[in-house]
PDB file of C-alpha atoms and ligand atoms in Angstrom:
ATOM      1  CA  UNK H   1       0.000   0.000   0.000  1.00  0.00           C
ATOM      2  CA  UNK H   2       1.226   3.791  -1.270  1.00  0.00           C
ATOM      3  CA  UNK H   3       1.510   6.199   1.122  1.00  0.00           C
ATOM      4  CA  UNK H   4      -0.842   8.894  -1.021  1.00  0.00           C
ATOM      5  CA  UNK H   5      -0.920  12.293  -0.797  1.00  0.00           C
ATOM      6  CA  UNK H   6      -4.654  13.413  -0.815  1.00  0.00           C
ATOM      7  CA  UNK H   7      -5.362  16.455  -3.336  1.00  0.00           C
ATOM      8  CA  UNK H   8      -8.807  18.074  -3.790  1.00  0.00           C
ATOM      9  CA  UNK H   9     -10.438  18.592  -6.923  1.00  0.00           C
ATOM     10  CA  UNK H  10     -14.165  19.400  -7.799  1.00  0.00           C
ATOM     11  CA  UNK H  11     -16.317  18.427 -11.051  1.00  0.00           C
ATOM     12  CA  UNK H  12     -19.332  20.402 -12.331  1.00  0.00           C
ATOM     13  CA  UNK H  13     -22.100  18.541 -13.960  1.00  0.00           C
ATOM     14  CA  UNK H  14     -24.916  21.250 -15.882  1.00  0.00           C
ATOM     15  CA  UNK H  15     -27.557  19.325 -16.845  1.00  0.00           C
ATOM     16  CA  UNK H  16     -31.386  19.824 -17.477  1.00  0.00           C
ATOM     17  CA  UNK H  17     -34.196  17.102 -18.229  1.00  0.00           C
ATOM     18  CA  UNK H  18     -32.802  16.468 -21.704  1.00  0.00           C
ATOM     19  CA  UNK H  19     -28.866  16.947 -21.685  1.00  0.00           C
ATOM     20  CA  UNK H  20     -26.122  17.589 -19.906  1.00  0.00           C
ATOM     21  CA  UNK H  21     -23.207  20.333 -20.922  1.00  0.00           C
ATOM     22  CA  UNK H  22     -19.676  19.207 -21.350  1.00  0.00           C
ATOM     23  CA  UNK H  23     -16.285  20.126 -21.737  1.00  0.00           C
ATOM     24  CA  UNK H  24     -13.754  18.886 -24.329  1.00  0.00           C
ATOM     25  CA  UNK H  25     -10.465  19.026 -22.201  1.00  0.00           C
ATOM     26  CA  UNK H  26      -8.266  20.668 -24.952  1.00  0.00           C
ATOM     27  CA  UNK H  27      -5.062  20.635 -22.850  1.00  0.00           C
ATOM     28  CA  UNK H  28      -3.732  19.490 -19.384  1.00  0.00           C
ATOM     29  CA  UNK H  29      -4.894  16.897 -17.110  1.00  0.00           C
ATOM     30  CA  UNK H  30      -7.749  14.388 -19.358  1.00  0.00           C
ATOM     31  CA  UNK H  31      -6.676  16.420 -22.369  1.00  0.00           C
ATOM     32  CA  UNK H  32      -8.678  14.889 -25.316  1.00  0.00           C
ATOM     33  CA  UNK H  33     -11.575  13.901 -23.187  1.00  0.00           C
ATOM     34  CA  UNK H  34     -14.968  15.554 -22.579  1.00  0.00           C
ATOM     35  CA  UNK H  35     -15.402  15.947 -19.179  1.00  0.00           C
ATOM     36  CA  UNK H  36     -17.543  18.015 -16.332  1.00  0.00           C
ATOM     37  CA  UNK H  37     -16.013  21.166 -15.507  1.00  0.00           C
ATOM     38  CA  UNK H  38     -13.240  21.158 -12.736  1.00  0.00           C
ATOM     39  CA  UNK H  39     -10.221  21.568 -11.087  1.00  0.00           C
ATOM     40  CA  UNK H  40      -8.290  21.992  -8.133  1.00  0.00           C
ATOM     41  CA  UNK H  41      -9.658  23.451  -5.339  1.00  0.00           C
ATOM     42  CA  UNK H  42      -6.729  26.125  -3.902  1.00  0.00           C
ATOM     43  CA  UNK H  43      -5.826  26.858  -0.050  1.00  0.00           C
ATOM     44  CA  UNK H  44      -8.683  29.418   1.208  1.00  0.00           C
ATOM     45  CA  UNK H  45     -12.043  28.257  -0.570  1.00  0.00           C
ATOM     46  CA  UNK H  46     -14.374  25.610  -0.252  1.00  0.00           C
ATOM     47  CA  UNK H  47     -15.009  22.480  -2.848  1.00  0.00           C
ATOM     48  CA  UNK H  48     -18.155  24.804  -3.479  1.00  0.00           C
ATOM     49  CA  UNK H  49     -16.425  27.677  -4.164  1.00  0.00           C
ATOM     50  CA  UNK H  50     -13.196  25.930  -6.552  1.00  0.00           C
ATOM     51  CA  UNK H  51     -16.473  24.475  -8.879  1.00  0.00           C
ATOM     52  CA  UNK H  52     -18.056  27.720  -9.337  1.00  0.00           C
ATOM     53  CA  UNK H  53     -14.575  29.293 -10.249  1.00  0.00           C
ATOM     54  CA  UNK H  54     -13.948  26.418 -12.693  1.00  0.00           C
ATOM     55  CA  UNK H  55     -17.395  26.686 -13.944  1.00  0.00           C
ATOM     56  CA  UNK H  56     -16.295  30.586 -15.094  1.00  0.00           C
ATOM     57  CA  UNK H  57     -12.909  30.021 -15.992  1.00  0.00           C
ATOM     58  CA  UNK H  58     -13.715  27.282 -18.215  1.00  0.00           C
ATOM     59  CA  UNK H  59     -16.684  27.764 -20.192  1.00  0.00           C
ATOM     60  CA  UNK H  60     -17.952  31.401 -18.766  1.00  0.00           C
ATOM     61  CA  UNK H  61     -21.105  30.049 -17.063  1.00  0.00           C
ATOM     62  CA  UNK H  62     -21.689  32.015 -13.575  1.00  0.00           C
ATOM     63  CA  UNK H  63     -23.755  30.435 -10.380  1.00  0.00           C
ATOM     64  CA  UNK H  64     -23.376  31.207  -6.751  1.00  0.00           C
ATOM     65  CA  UNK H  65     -21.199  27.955  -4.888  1.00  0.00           C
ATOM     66  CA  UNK H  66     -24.867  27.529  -2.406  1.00  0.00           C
ATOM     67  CA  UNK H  67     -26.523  26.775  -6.174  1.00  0.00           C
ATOM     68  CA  UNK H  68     -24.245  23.370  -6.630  1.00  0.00           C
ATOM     69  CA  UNK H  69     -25.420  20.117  -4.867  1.00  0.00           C
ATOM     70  CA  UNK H  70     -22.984  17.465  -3.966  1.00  0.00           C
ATOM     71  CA  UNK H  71     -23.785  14.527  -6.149  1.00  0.00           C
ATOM     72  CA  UNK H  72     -20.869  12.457  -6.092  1.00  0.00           C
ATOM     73  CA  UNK H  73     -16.961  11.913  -4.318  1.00  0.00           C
ATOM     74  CA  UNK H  74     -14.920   9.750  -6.361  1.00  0.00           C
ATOM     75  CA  UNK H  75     -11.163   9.106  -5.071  1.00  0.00           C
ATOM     76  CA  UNK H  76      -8.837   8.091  -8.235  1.00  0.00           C
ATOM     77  CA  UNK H  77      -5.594   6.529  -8.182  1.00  0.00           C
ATOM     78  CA  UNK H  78      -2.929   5.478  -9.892  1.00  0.00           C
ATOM     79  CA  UNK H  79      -0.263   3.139 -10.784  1.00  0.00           C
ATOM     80  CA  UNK H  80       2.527   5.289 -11.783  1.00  0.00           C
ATOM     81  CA  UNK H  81       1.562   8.427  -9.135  1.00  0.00           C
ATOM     82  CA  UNK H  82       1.321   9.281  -4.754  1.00  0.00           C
ATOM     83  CA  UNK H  83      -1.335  11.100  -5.609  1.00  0.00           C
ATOM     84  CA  UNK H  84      -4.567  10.579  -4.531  1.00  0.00           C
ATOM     85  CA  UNK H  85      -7.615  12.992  -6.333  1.00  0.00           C
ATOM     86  CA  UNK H  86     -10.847  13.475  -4.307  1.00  0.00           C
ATOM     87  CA  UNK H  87     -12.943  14.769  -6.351  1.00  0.00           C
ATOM     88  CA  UNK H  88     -16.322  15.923  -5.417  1.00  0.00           C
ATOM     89  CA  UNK H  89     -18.921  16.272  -8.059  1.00  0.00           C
ATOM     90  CA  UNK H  90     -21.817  18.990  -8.324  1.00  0.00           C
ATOM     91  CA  UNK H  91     -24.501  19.431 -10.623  1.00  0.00           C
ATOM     92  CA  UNK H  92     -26.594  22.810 -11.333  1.00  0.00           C
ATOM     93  CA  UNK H  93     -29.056  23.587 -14.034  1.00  0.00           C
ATOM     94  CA  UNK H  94     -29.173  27.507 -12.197  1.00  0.00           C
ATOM     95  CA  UNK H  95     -26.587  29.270 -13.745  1.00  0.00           C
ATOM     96  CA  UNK H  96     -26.418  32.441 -15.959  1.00  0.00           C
ATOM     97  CA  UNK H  97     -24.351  33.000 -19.403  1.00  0.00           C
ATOM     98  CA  UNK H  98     -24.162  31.199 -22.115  1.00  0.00           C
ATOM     99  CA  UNK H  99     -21.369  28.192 -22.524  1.00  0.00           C
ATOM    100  CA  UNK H 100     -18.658  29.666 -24.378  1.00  0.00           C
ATOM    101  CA  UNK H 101     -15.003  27.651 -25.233  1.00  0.00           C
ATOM    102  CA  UNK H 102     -11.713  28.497 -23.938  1.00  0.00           C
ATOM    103  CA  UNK H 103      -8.238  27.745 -24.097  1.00  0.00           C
ATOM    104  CA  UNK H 104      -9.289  24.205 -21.291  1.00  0.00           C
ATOM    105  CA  UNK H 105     -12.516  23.366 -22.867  1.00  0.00           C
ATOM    106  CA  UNK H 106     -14.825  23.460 -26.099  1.00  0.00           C
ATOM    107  CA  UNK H 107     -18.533  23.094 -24.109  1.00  0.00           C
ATOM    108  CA  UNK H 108     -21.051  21.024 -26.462  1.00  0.00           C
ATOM    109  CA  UNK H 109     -24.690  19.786 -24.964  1.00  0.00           C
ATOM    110  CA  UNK H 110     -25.269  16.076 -25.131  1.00  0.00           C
ATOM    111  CA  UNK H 111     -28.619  14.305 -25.522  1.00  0.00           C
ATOM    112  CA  UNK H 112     -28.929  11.982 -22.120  1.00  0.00           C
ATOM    113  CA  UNK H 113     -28.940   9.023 -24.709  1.00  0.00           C
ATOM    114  CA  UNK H 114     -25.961  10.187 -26.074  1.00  0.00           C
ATOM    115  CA  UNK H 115     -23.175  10.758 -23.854  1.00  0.00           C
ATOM    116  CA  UNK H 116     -19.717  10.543 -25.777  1.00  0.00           C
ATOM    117  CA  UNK H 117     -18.739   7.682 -22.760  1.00  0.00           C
ATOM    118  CA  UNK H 118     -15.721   5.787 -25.612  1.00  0.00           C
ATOM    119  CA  UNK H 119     -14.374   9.423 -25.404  1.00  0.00           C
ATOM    120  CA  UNK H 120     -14.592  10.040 -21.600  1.00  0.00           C
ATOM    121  CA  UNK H 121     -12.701   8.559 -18.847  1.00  0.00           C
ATOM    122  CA  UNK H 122     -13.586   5.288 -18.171  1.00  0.00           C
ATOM    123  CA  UNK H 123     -15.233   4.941 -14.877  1.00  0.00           C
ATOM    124  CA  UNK H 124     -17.713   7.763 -16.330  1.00  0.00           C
ATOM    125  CA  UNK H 125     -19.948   5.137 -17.823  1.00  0.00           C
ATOM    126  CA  UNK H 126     -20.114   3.221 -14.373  1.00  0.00           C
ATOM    127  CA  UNK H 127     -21.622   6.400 -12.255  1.00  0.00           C
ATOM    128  CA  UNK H 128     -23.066   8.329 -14.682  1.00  0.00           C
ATOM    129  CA  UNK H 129     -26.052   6.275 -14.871  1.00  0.00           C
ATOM    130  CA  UNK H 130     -26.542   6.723 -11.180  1.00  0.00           C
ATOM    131  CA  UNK H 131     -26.116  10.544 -11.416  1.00  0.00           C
ATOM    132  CA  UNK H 132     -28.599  10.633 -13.869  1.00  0.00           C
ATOM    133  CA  UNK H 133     -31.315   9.286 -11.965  1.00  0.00           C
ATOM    134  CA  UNK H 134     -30.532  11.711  -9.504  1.00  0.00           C
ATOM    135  CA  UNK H 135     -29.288   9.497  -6.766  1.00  0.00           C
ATOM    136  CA  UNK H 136     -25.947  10.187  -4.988  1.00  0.00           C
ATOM    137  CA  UNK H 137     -23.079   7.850  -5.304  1.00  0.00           C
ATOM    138  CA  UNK H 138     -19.532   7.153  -3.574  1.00  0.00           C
ATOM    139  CA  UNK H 139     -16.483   5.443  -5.102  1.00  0.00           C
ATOM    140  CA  UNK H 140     -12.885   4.643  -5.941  1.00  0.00           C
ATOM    141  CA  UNK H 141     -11.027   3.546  -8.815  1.00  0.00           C
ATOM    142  CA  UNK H 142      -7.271   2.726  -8.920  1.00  0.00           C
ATOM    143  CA  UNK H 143      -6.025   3.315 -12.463  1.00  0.00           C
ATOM    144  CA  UNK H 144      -2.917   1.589 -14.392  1.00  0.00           C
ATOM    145  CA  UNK H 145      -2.277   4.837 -17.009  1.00  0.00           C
ATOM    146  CA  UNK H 146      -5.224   6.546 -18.293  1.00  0.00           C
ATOM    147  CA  UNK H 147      -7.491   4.041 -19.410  1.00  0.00           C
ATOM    148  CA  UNK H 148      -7.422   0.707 -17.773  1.00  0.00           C
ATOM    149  CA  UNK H 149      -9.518   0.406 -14.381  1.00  0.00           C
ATOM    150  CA  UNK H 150      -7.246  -1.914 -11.955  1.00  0.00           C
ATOM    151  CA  UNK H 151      -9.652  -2.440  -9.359  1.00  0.00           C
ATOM    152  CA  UNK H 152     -13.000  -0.282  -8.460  1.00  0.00           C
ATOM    153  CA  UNK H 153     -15.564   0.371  -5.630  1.00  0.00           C
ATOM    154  CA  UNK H 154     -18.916   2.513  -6.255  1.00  0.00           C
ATOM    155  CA  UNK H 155     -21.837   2.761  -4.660  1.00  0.00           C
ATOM    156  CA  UNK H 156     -24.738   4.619  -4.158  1.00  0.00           C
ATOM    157  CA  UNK H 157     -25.449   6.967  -0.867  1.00  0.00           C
ATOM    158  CA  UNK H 158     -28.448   8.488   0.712  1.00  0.00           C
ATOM    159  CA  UNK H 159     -26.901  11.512   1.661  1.00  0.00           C
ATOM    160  CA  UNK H 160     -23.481  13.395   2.381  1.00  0.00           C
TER     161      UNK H 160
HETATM  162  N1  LIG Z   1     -14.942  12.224 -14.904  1.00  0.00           N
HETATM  163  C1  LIG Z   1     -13.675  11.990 -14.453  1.00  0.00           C
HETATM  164  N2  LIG Z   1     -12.908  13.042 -14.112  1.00  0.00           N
HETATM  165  C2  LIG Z   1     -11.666  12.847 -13.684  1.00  0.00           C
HETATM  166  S1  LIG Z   1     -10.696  14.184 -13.202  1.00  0.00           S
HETATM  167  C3  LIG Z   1     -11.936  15.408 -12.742  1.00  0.00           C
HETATM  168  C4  LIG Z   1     -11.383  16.478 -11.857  1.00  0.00           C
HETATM  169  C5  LIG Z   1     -10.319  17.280 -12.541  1.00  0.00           C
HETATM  170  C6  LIG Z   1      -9.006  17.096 -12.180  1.00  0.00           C
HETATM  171  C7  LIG Z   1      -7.991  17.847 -12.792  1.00  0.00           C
HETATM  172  C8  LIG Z   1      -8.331  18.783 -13.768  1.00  0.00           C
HETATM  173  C9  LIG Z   1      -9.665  18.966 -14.132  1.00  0.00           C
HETATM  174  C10 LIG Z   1     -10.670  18.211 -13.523  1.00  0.00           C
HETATM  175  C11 LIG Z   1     -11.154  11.541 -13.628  1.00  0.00           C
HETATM  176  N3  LIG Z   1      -9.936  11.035 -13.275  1.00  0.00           N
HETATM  177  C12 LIG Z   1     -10.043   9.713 -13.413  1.00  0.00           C
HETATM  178  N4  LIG Z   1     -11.275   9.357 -13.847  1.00  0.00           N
HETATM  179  C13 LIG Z   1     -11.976  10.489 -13.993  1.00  0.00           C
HETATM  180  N5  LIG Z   1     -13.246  10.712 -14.399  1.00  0.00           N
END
């Protein structure tokens, strides 16, 4: 067993009844992926706080932190890194602006039937569905590289 060190990150899902908005990561960490909106979260703000920064910074949409519920916390690691991500997940569909691209991410709206999942990260496919039903989930996957799952845990919550 690694000794990890434990970084925070946060993950923005905007969806409404029909589709949910995502990001094609066009450089940095998940490059060539669509993705949630995200990042780290720095010393001095709340997960809350990071996702609503990300959320402007990387496709110009604009909602107060108290607007995104906690939907998810995934911990990934990996093979060739100490690092351990916690990420906790959000989801909106209150925000104002309109979803414009940026030097991190091209935003495109995707039909709940078709999410891109063979150009995502892998686990994606495994929560998703539960996120889409609008239950809460927990889990952890331990990655070799980028794309092969090792060994996984998920599971669904009532509350966090
Ligand atoms: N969906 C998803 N997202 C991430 S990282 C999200 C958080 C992040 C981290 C760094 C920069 C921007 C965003 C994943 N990692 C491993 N599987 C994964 N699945």
């Amino acid at each position: 067993m690694k000794n990890y060190v434990e970084k925070l990150f946060t993950l923005v899902l905007i969806r409404d009844k029909t589709r949910v908005l995502l990001g094609y990561k066009k450089r940095g960490f998940g490059q060539g992926r669509w993705n949630g909106f995200g990042g780290k979260v720095e010393a001095g703000e709340t997960a809350q706080e990071a996702a609503a920064r990300e959320l402007g910074e990387e496709c110009r949409l604009m909602t107060a932190p108290d607007n995104l519920a906690k939907v998810g916390e995934l911990e990934f690691t990996f093979e060739e890194s100490d690092t351990l991500m916690d990420v906790k997940i959000f989801t909106t569909n209150t925000y104002t602006g309109i979803p414009t691209e940026t030097d991190e991410m091209r935003p495109e709206w995707f039909p709940l039937e078709n999410i891109p999942y063979s150009h995502m990260w892998p686990d994606d496919e495994l929560w998703y569905p539960i996120f889409l039903r609008g239950n809460k989930f927990k889990g952890a996957f331990h990655f070799k590289g980028h794309d092969i799952i090792l060994s996984q845990s998920l599971s669904e919550v009532e509350a966090f």
